[in-house]
């Protein structure tokens, strides 16, 4: 069985971490989508350079590469592709989660179950403004309280499969339609009508079989023009002490 592990990296710091941790295994092929110049290319790693095009900025394009790698890379020879965040290492044991009857494997979100709670959390942490939060709640129909939220750090998808193509297309369309660029929100929207064809692993990602996750620095959001978010920043600082 031929499997591709692919990553998307758009910052120098994350690229340095990824290269230092990169440890390929013989069972997988590897690809890296990046906008950062790579001076030394590790063996067994195919590098695909991405840059702004088709009216999409770099952030959006990196999300498109995550959702639809087949737009940049020929996957026809692979049985499965696995997207992994740059701080995740994947061992062959991860293939134990495959389900012949379900071409997509996702991991349940470890903290939240509903889309509405994720949107509100994004506002609380400064990942979106109050106005965008309200627009996203409306656009996503999250007030219907449909259960289902998934971790975006690792996704397993069967290649050359109609259900996967439908999921990828819906994920992409929802992402571009929403006011926010949080791809986890558009993923939940795309999964909902296809839930019967998708396997959801009810385990925390970092403690799952075949997955090693290393914490790395994350972007700190702080929308200082929003008084309520300034209060949230203050509360988070107190809680962290």
JSON list of C-alpha atoms in Angstrom, two decimals:
[
{"chain": "A", "resi": 1, "resn": "UNK", "atom": "CA", "xyz": [0.00, 0.00, 0.00]},
{"chain": "A", "resi": 2, "resn": "UNK", "atom": "CA", "xyz": [1.41, 3.35, -1.07]},
{"chain": "A", "resi": 3, "resn": "UNK", "atom": "CA", "xyz": [0.87, 6.27, 1.34]},
{"chain": "A", "resi": 4, "resn": "UNK", "atom": "CA", "xyz": [1.89, 9.93, 1.11]},
{"chain": "A", "resi": 5, "resn": "UNK", "atom": "CA", "xyz": [2.44, 12.08, 4.20]},
{"chain": "A", "resi": 6, "resn": "UNK", "atom": "CA", "xyz": [2.28, 15.78, 3.36]},
{"chain": "A", "resi": 7, "resn": "UNK", "atom": "CA", "xyz": [2.84, 18.98, 5.30]},
{"chain": "A", "resi": 8, "resn": "UNK", "atom": "CA", "xyz": [2.21, 22.69, 4.78]},
{"chain": "A", "resi": 9, "resn": "UNK", "atom": "CA", "xyz": [4.68, 25.18, 6.29]},
{"chain": "A", "resi": 10, "resn": "UNK", "atom": "CA", "xyz": [4.62, 28.96, 5.78]},
{"chain": "A", "resi": 11, "resn": "UNK", "atom": "CA", "xyz": [6.89, 30.33, 8.55]},
{"chain": "A", "resi": 12, "resn": "UNK", "atom": "CA", "xyz": [10.65, 30.09, 8.92]},
{"chain": "A", "resi": 13, "resn": "UNK", "atom": "CA", "xyz": [10.52, 29.04, 12.57]},
{"chain": "A", "resi": 14, "resn": "UNK", "atom": "CA", "xyz": [8.13, 26.16, 11.89]},
{"chain": "A", "resi": 15, "resn": "UNK", "atom": "CA", "xyz": [10.16, 25.12, 8.87]},
{"chain": "A", "resi": 16, "resn": "UNK", "atom": "CA", "xyz": [13.33, 24.95, 10.96]},
{"chain": "A", "resi": 17, "resn": "UNK", "atom": "CA", "xyz": [11.55, 22.80, 13.55]},
{"chain": "A", "resi": 18, "resn": "UNK", "atom": "CA", "xyz": [10.11, 20.57, 10.85]},
{"chain": "A", "resi": 19, "resn": "UNK", "atom": "CA", "xyz": [13.48, 19.99, 9.14]},
{"chain": "A", "resi": 20, "resn": "UNK", "atom": "CA", "xyz": [15.22, 19.26, 12.44]},
{"chain": "A", "resi": 21, "resn": "UNK", "atom": "CA", "xyz": [12.55, 16.70, 13.41]},
{"chain": "A", "resi": 22, "resn": "UNK", "atom": "CA", "xyz": [12.01, 15.16, 9.98]},
{"chain": "A", "resi": 23, "resn": "UNK", "atom": "CA", "xyz": [12.64, 11.42, 10.23]},
{"chain": "A", "resi": 24, "resn": "UNK", "atom": "CA", "xyz": [11.19, 9.54, 7.24]},
{"chain": "A", "resi": 25, "resn": "UNK", "atom": "CA", "xyz": [10.26, 5.89, 7.44]},
{"chain": "A", "resi": 26, "resn": "UNK", "atom": "CA", "xyz": [10.38, 3.48, 4.51]},
{"chain": "A", "resi": 27, "resn": "UNK", "atom": "CA", "xyz": [6.61, 2.80, 4.50]},
{"chain": "A", "resi": 28, "resn": "UNK", "atom": "CA", "xyz": [5.73, 6.36, 3.46]},
{"chain": "A", "resi": 29, "resn": "UNK", "atom": "CA", "xyz": [6.52, 8.97, 0.82]},
{"chain": "A", "resi": 30, "resn": "UNK", "atom": "CA", "xyz": [6.72, 12.61, 1.90]},
{"chain": "A", "resi": 31, "resn": "UNK", "atom": "CA", "xyz": [5.86, 16.01, 0.45]},
{"chain": "A", "resi": 32, "resn": "UNK", "atom": "CA", "xyz": [6.17, 19.53, 1.80]},
{"chain": "A", "resi": 33, "resn": "UNK", "atom": "CA", "xyz": [4.19, 22.53, 0.56]},
{"chain": "A", "resi": 34, "resn": "UNK", "atom": "CA", "xyz": [6.01, 25.69, 1.57]},
{"chain": "A", "resi": 35, "resn": "UNK", "atom": "CA", "xyz": [6.42, 29.36, 0.72]},
{"chain": "A", "resi": 36, "resn": "UNK", "atom": "CA", "xyz": [9.74, 29.57, 2.60]},
{"chain": "A", "resi": 37, "resn": "UNK", "atom": "CA", "xyz": [13.00, 29.04, 0.66]},
{"chain": "A", "resi": 38, "resn": "UNK", "atom": "CA", "xyz": [14.54, 25.71, 1.57]},
{"chain": "A", "resi": 39, "resn": "UNK", "atom": "CA", "xyz": [18.33, 25.85, 1.33]},
{"chain": "A", "resi": 40, "resn": "UNK", "atom": "CA", "xyz": [18.95, 22.18, 2.10]},
{"chain": "A", "resi": 41, "resn": "UNK", "atom": "CA", "xyz": [16.37, 19.60, 1.02]},
{"chain": "A", "resi": 42, "resn": "UNK", "atom": "CA", "xyz": [16.22, 16.44, 3.12]},
{"chain": "A", "resi": 43, "resn": "UNK", "atom": "CA", "xyz": [16.30, 13.13, 1.28]},
{"chain": "A", "resi": 44, "resn": "UNK", "atom": "CA", "xyz": [12.95, 11.52, 0.48]},
{"chain": "A", "resi": 45, "resn": "UNK", "atom": "CA", "xyz": [11.10, 14.83, 0.78]},
{"chain": "A", "resi": 46, "resn": "UNK", "atom": "CA", "xyz": [9.44, 16.32, -2.29]},
{"chain": "A", "resi": 47, "resn": "UNK", "atom": "CA", "xyz": [9.17, 20.09, -1.96]},
{"chain": "A", "resi": 48, "resn": "UNK", "atom": "CA", "xyz": [6.36, 22.02, -3.67]},
{"chain": "A", "resi": 49, "resn": "UNK", "atom": "CA", "xyz": [6.75, 25.79, -3.58]},
{"chain": "A", "resi": 50, "resn": "UNK", "atom": "CA", "xyz": [3.50, 27.74, -3.15]},
{"chain": "A", "resi": 51, "resn": "UNK", "atom": "CA", "xyz": [2.98, 31.45, -3.76]},
{"chain": "A", "resi": 52, "resn": "UNK", "atom": "CA", "xyz": [0.07, 33.86, -4.11]},
{"chain": "A", "resi": 53, "resn": "UNK", "atom": "CA", "xyz": [-2.06, 33.19, -7.18]},
{"chain": "A", "resi": 54, "resn": "UNK", "atom": "CA", "xyz": [-5.66, 33.16, -8.46]},
{"chain": "A", "resi": 55, "resn": "UNK", "atom": "CA", "xyz": [-6.56, 36.02, -6.13]},
{"chain": "A", "resi": 56, "resn": "UNK", "atom": "CA", "xyz": [-5.65, 33.98, -3.06]},
{"chain": "A", "resi": 57, "resn": "UNK", "atom": "CA", "xyz": [-3.19, 35.27, -0.49]},
{"chain": "A", "resi": 58, "resn": "UNK", "atom": "CA", "xyz": [-0.52, 33.03, 1.01]},
{"chain": "A", "resi": 59, "resn": "UNK", "atom": "CA", "xyz": [-2.60, 32.12, 4.07]},
{"chain": "A", "resi": 60, "resn": "UNK", "atom": "CA", "xyz": [-5.51, 31.06, 1.88]},
{"chain": "A", "resi": 61, "resn": "UNK", "atom": "CA", "xyz": [-3.29, 29.17, -0.52]},
{"chain": "A", "resi": 62, "resn": "UNK", "atom": "CA", "xyz": [-1.70, 27.22, 2.33]},
{"chain": "A", "resi": 63, "resn": "UNK", "atom": "CA", "xyz": [-5.19, 26.18, 3.45]},
{"chain": "A", "resi": 64, "resn": "UNK", "atom": "CA", "xyz": [-6.05, 25.11, -0.11]},
{"chain": "A", "resi": 65, "resn": "UNK", "atom": "CA", "xyz": [-2.93, 22.92, -0.18]},
{"chain": "A", "resi": 66, "resn": "UNK", "atom": "CA", "xyz": [-4.05, 21.32, 3.08]},
{"chain": "A", "resi": 67, "resn": "UNK", "atom": "CA", "xyz": [-7.61, 20.73, 1.87]},
{"chain": "A", "resi": 68, "resn": "UNK", "atom": "CA", "xyz": [-6.89, 19.83, -1.75]},
{"chain": "A", "resi": 69, "resn": "UNK", "atom": "CA", "xyz": [-3.32, 18.58, -2.21]},
{"chain": "A", "resi": 70, "resn": "UNK", "atom": "CA", "xyz": [-4.31, 17.09, -5.57]},
{"chain": "A", "resi": 71, "resn": "UNK", "atom": "CA", "xyz": [-4.39, 20.64, -6.97]},
{"chain": "A", "resi": 72, "resn": "UNK", "atom": "CA", "xyz": [-0.61, 20.76, -6.57]},
{"chain": "A", "resi": 73, "resn": "UNK", "atom": "CA", "xyz": [0.50, 17.14, -6.63]},
{"chain": "A", "resi": 74, "resn": "UNK", "atom": "CA", "xyz": [-0.47, 13.99, -8.54]},
{"chain": "A", "resi": 75, "resn": "UNK", "atom": "CA", "xyz": [-1.97, 11.54, -6.02]},
{"chain": "A", "resi": 76, "resn": "UNK", "atom": "CA", "xyz": [-3.20, 8.97, -8.52]},
{"chain": "A", "resi": 77, "resn": "UNK", "atom": "CA", "xyz": [-0.48, 6.46, -7.61]},
{"chain": "A", "resi": 78, "resn": "UNK", "atom": "CA", "xyz": [-1.22, 6.60, -3.86]},
{"chain": "A", "resi": 79, "resn": "UNK", "atom": "CA", "xyz": [-3.78, 4.57, -1.94]},
{"chain": "A", "resi": 80, "resn": "UNK", "atom": "CA", "xyz": [-3.96, 7.15, 0.87]},
{"chain": "A", "resi": 81, "resn": "UNK", "atom": "CA", "xyz": [-2.73, 10.64, 1.65]},
{"chain": "A", "resi": 82, "resn": "UNK", "atom": "CA", "xyz": [-2.21, 11.84, 5.21]},
{"chain": "A", "resi": 83, "resn": "UNK", "atom": "CA", "xyz": [-2.06, 15.52, 6.07]},
{"chain": "A", "resi": 84, "resn": "UNK", "atom": "CA", "xyz": [-0.05, 16.26, 9.23]},
{"chain": "A", "resi": 85, "resn": "UNK", "atom": "CA", "xyz": [0.80, 19.54, 10.94]},
{"chain": "A", "resi": 86, "resn": "UNK", "atom": "CA", "xyz": [4.51, 20.31, 10.79]},
{"chain": "A", "resi": 87, "resn": "UNK", "atom": "CA", "xyz": [4.98, 19.45, 14.49]},
{"chain": "A", "resi": 88, "resn": "UNK", "atom": "CA", "xyz": [3.52, 15.95, 14.10]},
{"chain": "A", "resi": 89, "resn": "UNK", "atom": "CA", "xyz": [5.48, 12.82, 13.29]},
{"chain": "A", "resi": 90, "resn": "UNK", "atom": "CA", "xyz": [3.56, 9.89, 11.86]},
{"chain": "A", "resi": 91, "resn": "UNK", "atom": "CA", "xyz": [4.58, 6.25, 12.38]},
{"chain": "A", "resi": 92, "resn": "UNK", "atom": "CA", "xyz": [3.24, 3.25, 10.41]},
{"chain": "A", "resi": 93, "resn": "UNK", "atom": "CA", "xyz": [1.00, 2.33, 13.39]},
{"chain": "A", "resi": 94, "resn": "UNK", "atom": "CA", "xyz": [-1.32, 5.15, 12.33]},
{"chain": "A", "resi": 95, "resn": "UNK", "atom": "CA", "xyz": [-2.55, 2.89, 9.52]},
{"chain": "A", "resi": 96, "resn": "UNK", "atom": "CA", "xyz": [-4.36, 0.83, 12.16]},
{"chain": "A", "resi": 97, "resn": "UNK", "atom": "CA", "xyz": [-7.10, 3.50, 12.09]},
{"chain": "A", "resi": 98, "resn": "UNK", "atom": "CA", "xyz": [-7.98, 2.78, 8.46]},
{"chain": "A", "resi": 99, "resn": "UNK", "atom": "CA", "xyz": [-11.47, 1.52, 7.76]},
{"chain": "A", "resi": 100, "resn": "UNK", "atom": "CA", "xyz": [-12.16, -0.18, 4.41]},
{"chain": "A", "resi": 101, "resn": "UNK", "atom": "CA", "xyz": [-15.76, 1.00, 4.41]},
{"chain": "A", "resi": 102, "resn": "UNK", "atom": "CA", "xyz": [-14.95, 4.63, 5.28]},
{"chain": "A", "resi": 103, "resn": "UNK", "atom": "CA", "xyz": [-12.45, 6.52, 3.09]},
{"chain": "A", "resi": 104, "resn": "UNK", "atom": "CA", "xyz": [-11.83, 9.37, 5.56]},
{"chain": "A", "resi": 105, "resn": "UNK", "atom": "CA", "xyz": [-10.39, 9.19, 9.09]},
{"chain": "A", "resi": 106, "resn": "UNK", "atom": "CA", "xyz": [-10.61, 12.19, 11.40]},
{"chain": "A", "resi": 107, "resn": "UNK", "atom": "CA", "xyz": [-9.88, 12.70, 15.08]},
{"chain": "A", "resi": 108, "resn": "UNK", "atom": "CA", "xyz": [-12.55, 14.15, 17.32]},
{"chain": "A", "resi": 109, "resn": "UNK", "atom": "CA", "xyz": [-11.78, 17.55, 18.82]},
{"chain": "A", "resi": 110, "resn": "UNK", "atom": "CA", "xyz": [-10.33, 17.06, 22.28]},
{"chain": "A", "resi": 111, "resn": "UNK", "atom": "CA", "xyz": [-12.13, 19.99, 23.94]},
{"chain": "A", "resi": 112, "resn": "UNK", "atom": "CA", "xyz": [-15.25, 21.03, 22.06]},
{"chain": "A", "resi": 113, "resn": "UNK", "atom": "CA", "xyz": [-18.11, 19.20, 20.34]},
{"chain": "A", "resi": 114, "resn": "UNK", "atom": "CA", "xyz": [-20.08, 21.98, 18.67]},
{"chain": "A", "resi": 115, "resn": "UNK", "atom": "CA", "xyz": [-19.27, 24.43, 15.92]},
{"chain": "A", "resi": 116, "resn": "UNK", "atom": "CA", "xyz": [-20.80, 27.32, 17.85]},
{"chain": "A", "resi": 117, "resn": "UNK", "atom": "CA", "xyz": [-18.45, 26.75, 20.79]},
{"chain": "A", "resi": 118, "resn": "UNK", "atom": "CA", "xyz": [-15.47, 26.72, 18.42]},
{"chain": "A", "resi": 119, "resn": "UNK", "atom": "CA", "xyz": [-16.52, 30.01, 16.84]},
{"chain": "A", "resi": 120, "resn": "UNK", "atom": "CA", "xyz": [-16.98, 31.64, 20.24]},
{"chain": "A", "resi": 121, "resn": "UNK", "atom": "CA", "xyz": [-13.61, 30.26, 21.36]},
{"chain": "A", "resi": 122, "resn": "UNK", "atom": "CA", "xyz": [-11.97, 31.79, 18.28]},
{"chain": "A", "resi": 123, "resn": "UNK", "atom": "CA", "xyz": [-13.40, 35.14, 19.29]},
{"chain": "A", "resi": 124, "resn": "UNK", "atom": "CA", "xyz": [-12.32, 34.69, 22.91]},
{"chain": "A", "resi": 125, "resn": "UNK", "atom": "CA", "xyz": [-8.74, 33.98, 21.83]},
{"chain": "A", "resi": 126, "resn": "UNK", "atom": "CA", "xyz": [-8.61, 36.86, 19.35]},
{"chain": "A", "resi": 127, "resn": "UNK", "atom": "CA", "xyz": [-8.67, 34.75, 16.19]},
{"chain": "A", "resi": 128, "resn": "UNK", "atom": "CA", "xyz": [-11.64, 36.69, 14.85]},
{"chain": "A", "resi": 129, "resn": "UNK", "atom": "CA", "xyz": [-13.37, 39.99, 15.57]},
{"chain": "A", "resi": 130, "resn": "UNK", "atom": "CA", "xyz": [-16.84, 40.34, 17.06]},
{"chain": "A", "resi": 131, "resn": "UNK", "atom": "CA", "xyz": [-18.33, 41.24, 13.67]},
{"chain": "A", "resi": 132, "resn": "UNK", "atom": "CA", "xyz": [-16.69, 38.27, 11.96]},
{"chain": "A", "resi": 133, "resn": "UNK", "atom": "CA", "xyz": [-17.85, 36.01, 14.79]},
{"chain": "A", "resi": 134, "resn": "UNK", "atom": "CA", "xyz": [-21.48, 37.06, 14.21]},
{"chain": "A", "resi": 135, "resn": "UNK", "atom": "CA", "xyz": [-21.12, 36.63, 10.44]},
{"chain": "A", "resi": 136, "resn": "UNK", "atom": "CA", "xyz": [-19.54, 33.21, 10.87]},
{"chain": "A", "resi": 137, "resn": "UNK", "atom": "CA", "xyz": [-22.30, 32.05, 13.23]},
{"chain": "A", "resi": 138, "resn": "UNK", "atom": "CA", "xyz": [-24.86, 33.06, 10.62]},
{"chain": "A", "resi": 139, "resn": "UNK", "atom": "CA", "xyz": [-22.98, 31.69, 7.59]},
{"chain": "A", "resi": 140, "resn": "UNK", "atom": "CA", "xyz": [-22.16, 28.35, 9.23]},
{"chain": "A", "resi": 141, "resn": "UNK", "atom": "CA", "xyz": [-25.68, 27.79, 10.64]},
{"chain": "A", "resi": 142, "resn": "UNK", "atom": "CA", "xyz": [-24.00, 26.83, 13.90]},
{"chain": "A", "resi": 143, "resn": "UNK", "atom": "CA", "xyz": [-27.10, 27.83, 15.89]},
{"chain": "A", "resi": 144, "resn": "UNK", "atom": "CA", "xyz": [-28.62, 24.51, 14.79]},
{"chain": "A", "resi": 145, "resn": "UNK", "atom": "CA", "xyz": [-26.20, 22.93, 17.31]},
{"chain": "A", "resi": 146, "resn": "UNK", "atom": "CA", "xyz": [-25.10, 20.12, 15.02]},
{"chain": "A", "resi": 147, "resn": "UNK", "atom": "CA", "xyz": [-22.67, 17.96, 16.93]},
{"chain": "A", "resi": 148, "resn": "UNK", "atom": "CA", "xyz": [-19.30, 17.33, 15.34]},
{"chain": "A", "resi": 149, "resn": "UNK", "atom": "CA", "xyz": [-15.97, 19.10, 15.63]},
{"chain": "A", "resi": 150, "resn": "UNK", "atom": "CA", "xyz": [-12.64, 17.66, 14.54]},
{"chain": "A", "resi": 151, "resn": "UNK", "atom": "CA", "xyz": [-8.94, 18.25, 15.01]},
{"chain": "A", "resi": 152, "resn": "UNK", "atom": "CA", "xyz": [-7.33, 19.58, 11.87]},
{"chain": "A", "resi": 153, "resn": "UNK", "atom": "CA", "xyz": [-3.80, 18.47, 12.75]},
{"chain": "A", "resi": 154, "resn": "UNK", "atom": "CA", "xyz": [-4.05, 15.09, 11.04]},
{"chain": "A", "resi": 155, "resn": "UNK", "atom": "CA", "xyz": [-6.39, 13.82, 8.34]},
{"chain": "A", "resi": 156, "resn": "UNK", "atom": "CA", "xyz": [-6.30, 10.49, 6.51]},
{"chain": "A", "resi": 157, "resn": "UNK", "atom": "CA", "xyz": [-8.01, 10.31, 3.12]},
{"chain": "A", "resi": 158, "resn": "UNK", "atom": "CA", "xyz": [-8.25, 7.60, 0.50]},
{"chain": "A", "resi": 159, "resn": "UNK", "atom": "CA", "xyz": [-7.04, 8.64, -2.93]},
{"chain": "A", "resi": 160, "resn": "UNK", "atom": "CA", "xyz": [-9.18, 8.44, -6.07]},
{"chain": "A", "resi": 161, "resn": "UNK", "atom": "CA", "xyz": [-12.40, 8.22, -4.06]},
{"chain": "A", "resi": 162, "resn": "UNK", "atom": "CA", "xyz": [-15.69, 10.00, -4.80]},
{"chain": "A", "resi": 163, "resn": "UNK", "atom": "CA", "xyz": [-16.55, 10.64, -1.14]},
{"chain": "A", "resi": 164, "resn": "UNK", "atom": "CA", "xyz": [-13.12, 12.17, -0.52]},
{"chain": "A", "resi": 165, "resn": "UNK", "atom": "CA", "xyz": [-13.45, 14.35, -3.62]},
{"chain": "A", "resi": 166, "resn": "UNK", "atom": "CA", "xyz": [-16.85, 15.53, -2.37]},
{"chain": "A", "resi": 167, "resn": "UNK", "atom": "CA", "xyz": [-15.44, 16.30, 1.08]},
{"chain": "A", "resi": 168, "resn": "UNK", "atom": "CA", "xyz": [-12.44, 18.17, -0.33]},
{"chain": "A", "resi": 169, "resn": "UNK", "atom": "CA", "xyz": [-14.61, 20.22, -2.66]},
{"chain": "A", "resi": 170, "resn": "UNK", "atom": "CA", "xyz": [-17.11, 21.09, 0.06]},
{"chain": "A", "resi": 171, "resn": "UNK", "atom": "CA", "xyz": [-14.35, 21.98, 2.51]},
{"chain": "A", "resi": 172, "resn": "UNK", "atom": "CA", "xyz": [-12.75, 24.28, -0.06]},
{"chain": "A", "resi": 173, "resn": "UNK", "atom": "CA", "xyz": [-16.05, 25.92, -1.07]},
{"chain": "A", "resi": 174, "resn": "UNK", "atom": "CA", "xyz": [-17.11, 26.54, 2.54]},
{"chain": "A", "resi": 175, "resn": "UNK", "atom": "CA", "xyz": [-13.69, 27.94, 3.40]},
{"chain": "A", "resi": 176, "resn": "UNK", "atom": "CA", "xyz": [-13.83, 30.49, 0.58]},
{"chain": "A", "resi": 177, "resn": "UNK", "atom": "CA", "xyz": [-17.46, 31.36, 1.32]},
{"chain": "A", "resi": 178, "resn": "UNK", "atom": "CA", "xyz": [-16.96, 32.10, 5.02]},
{"chain": "A", "resi": 179, "resn": "UNK", "atom": "CA", "xyz": [-15.79, 35.46, 6.29]},
{"chain": "A", "resi": 180, "resn": "UNK", "atom": "CA", "xyz": [-13.30, 33.78, 8.63]},
{"chain": "A", "resi": 181, "resn": "UNK", "atom": "CA", "xyz": [-10.24, 31.83, 7.46]},
{"chain": "A", "resi": 182, "resn": "UNK", "atom": "CA", "xyz": [-10.44, 29.21, 10.24]},
{"chain": "A", "resi": 183, "resn": "UNK", "atom": "CA", "xyz": [-10.37, 25.99, 8.22]},
{"chain": "A", "resi": 184, "resn": "UNK", "atom": "CA", "xyz": [-11.48, 23.88, 11.19]},
{"chain": "A", "resi": 185, "resn": "UNK", "atom": "CA", "xyz": [-14.88, 25.55, 10.99]},
{"chain": "A", "resi": 186, "resn": "UNK", "atom": "CA", "xyz": [-15.31, 24.85, 7.28]},
{"chain": "A", "resi": 187, "resn": "UNK", "atom": "CA", "xyz": [-14.12, 21.26, 7.86]},
{"chain": "A", "resi": 188, "resn": "UNK", "atom": "CA", "xyz": [-16.93, 20.62, 10.36]},
{"chain": "A", "resi": 189, "resn": "UNK", "atom": "CA", "xyz": [-19.43, 22.05, 7.88]},
{"chain": "A", "resi": 190, "resn": "UNK", "atom": "CA", "xyz": [-18.15, 19.78, 5.10]},
{"chain": "A", "resi": 191, "resn": "UNK", "atom": "CA", "xyz": [-18.16, 16.67, 7.29]},
{"chain": "A", "resi": 192, "resn": "UNK", "atom": "CA", "xyz": [-21.73, 16.98, 8.58]},
{"chain": "A", "resi": 193, "resn": "UNK", "atom": "CA", "xyz": [-23.61, 15.72, 5.47]},
{"chain": "A", "resi": 194, "resn": "UNK", "atom": "CA", "xyz": [-21.03, 12.95, 4.99]},
{"chain": "A", "resi": 195, "resn": "UNK", "atom": "CA", "xyz": [-20.77, 11.73, 8.58]},
{"chain": "A", "resi": 196, "resn": "UNK", "atom": "CA", "xyz": [-21.92, 8.20, 7.76]},
{"chain": "A", "resi": 197, "resn": "UNK", "atom": "CA", "xyz": [-18.98, 7.76, 5.36]},
{"chain": "A", "resi": 198, "resn": "UNK", "atom": "CA", "xyz": [-16.34, 9.14, 7.74]},
{"chain": "A", "resi": 199, "resn": "UNK", "atom": "CA", "xyz": [-14.57, 7.38, 10.59]},
{"chain": "A", "resi": 200, "resn": "UNK", "atom": "CA", "xyz": [-14.08, 9.58, 13.66]},
{"chain": "A", "resi": 201, "resn": "UNK", "atom": "CA", "xyz": [-11.44, 8.43, 16.14]},
{"chain": "A", "resi": 202, "resn": "UNK", "atom": "CA", "xyz": [-12.56, 9.28, 19.66]},
{"chain": "A", "resi": 203, "resn": "UNK", "atom": "CA", "xyz": [-9.05, 9.83, 21.03]},
{"chain": "A", "resi": 204, "resn": "UNK", "atom": "CA", "xyz": [-6.84, 12.80, 21.83]},
{"chain": "A", "resi": 205, "resn": "UNK", "atom": "CA", "xyz": [-4.55, 13.26, 18.86]},
{"chain": "A", "resi": 206, "resn": "UNK", "atom": "CA", "xyz": [-1.26, 13.56, 20.73]},
{"chain": "A", "resi": 207, "resn": "UNK", "atom": "CA", "xyz": [-1.83, 10.30, 22.63]},
{"chain": "A", "resi": 208, "resn": "UNK", "atom": "CA", "xyz": [-3.04, 8.26, 19.66]},
{"chain": "A", "resi": 209, "resn": "UNK", "atom": "CA", "xyz": [-1.27, 5.26, 18.17]},
{"chain": "A", "resi": 210, "resn": "UNK", "atom": "CA", "xyz": [1.41, 6.14, 15.63]},
{"chain": "A", "resi": 211, "resn": "UNK", "atom": "CA", "xyz": [1.34, 9.89, 16.31]},
{"chain": "A", "resi": 212, "resn": "UNK", "atom": "CA", "xyz": [3.99, 11.99, 18.05]},
{"chain": "A", "resi": 213, "resn": "UNK", "atom": "CA", "xyz": [3.19, 15.65, 18.59]},
{"chain": "A", "resi": 214, "resn": "UNK", "atom": "CA", "xyz": [5.73, 18.24, 19.62]},
{"chain": "A", "resi": 215, "resn": "UNK", "atom": "CA", "xyz": [4.49, 21.55, 20.98]},
{"chain": "A", "resi": 216, "resn": "UNK", "atom": "CA", "xyz": [5.71, 24.59, 19.09]},
{"chain": "A", "resi": 217, "resn": "UNK", "atom": "CA", "xyz": [5.19, 28.32, 19.31]},
{"chain": "A", "resi": 218, "resn": "UNK", "atom": "CA", "xyz": [1.79, 29.42, 18.11]},
{"chain": "A", "resi": 219, "resn": "UNK", "atom": "CA", "xyz": [0.62, 32.72, 16.73]},
{"chain": "A", "resi": 220, "resn": "UNK", "atom": "CA", "xyz": [-0.56, 35.04, 19.51]},
{"chain": "A", "resi": 221, "resn": "UNK", "atom": "CA", "xyz": [-3.75, 36.85, 18.56]},
{"chain": "A", "resi": 222, "resn": "UNK", "atom": "CA", "xyz": [-4.65, 40.17, 20.12]},
{"chain": "A", "resi": 223, "resn": "UNK", "atom": "CA", "xyz": [-7.29, 42.36, 18.48]},
{"chain": "A", "resi": 224, "resn": "UNK", "atom": "CA", "xyz": [-6.70, 45.44, 20.59]},
{"chain": "A", "resi": 225, "resn": "UNK", "atom": "CA", "xyz": [-9.46, 47.44, 18.94]},
{"chain": "A", "resi": 226, "resn": "UNK", "atom": "CA", "xyz": [-12.08, 45.25, 20.59]},
{"chain": "A", "resi": 227, "resn": "UNK", "atom": "CA", "xyz": [-12.60, 46.22, 24.24]},
{"chain": "A", "resi": 228, "resn": "UNK", "atom": "CA", "xyz": [-14.12, 42.87, 25.17]},
{"chain": "A", "resi": 229, "resn": "UNK", "atom": "CA", "xyz": [-11.17, 41.01, 23.68]},
{"chain": "A", "resi": 230, "resn": "UNK", "atom": "CA", "xyz": [-8.80, 43.26, 25.59]},
{"chain": "A", "resi": 231, "resn": "UNK", "atom": "CA", "xyz": [-10.59, 42.07, 28.72]},
{"chain": "A", "resi": 232, "resn": "UNK", "atom": "CA", "xyz": [-10.19, 38.45, 27.55]},
{"chain": "A", "resi": 233, "resn": "UNK", "atom": "CA", "xyz": [-6.44, 39.02, 27.06]},
{"chain": "A", "resi": 234, "resn": "UNK", "atom": "CA", "xyz": [-6.24, 40.36, 30.61]},
{"chain": "A", "resi": 235, "resn": "UNK", "atom": "CA", "xyz": [-8.17, 37.36, 31.96]},
{"chain": "A", "resi": 236, "resn": "UNK", "atom": "CA", "xyz": [-5.93, 34.90, 30.11]},
{"chain": "A", "resi": 237, "resn": "UNK", "atom": "CA", "xyz": [-2.83, 36.57, 31.53]},
{"chain": "A", "resi": 238, "resn": "UNK", "atom": "CA", "xyz": [-4.20, 36.23, 35.06]},
{"chain": "A", "resi": 239, "resn": "UNK", "atom": "CA", "xyz": [-5.12, 32.57, 34.49]},
{"chain": "A", "resi": 240, "resn": "UNK", "atom": "CA", "xyz": [-1.64, 31.79, 33.16]},
{"chain": "A", "resi": 241, "resn": "UNK", "atom": "CA", "xyz": [0.07, 33.08, 36.33]}
]
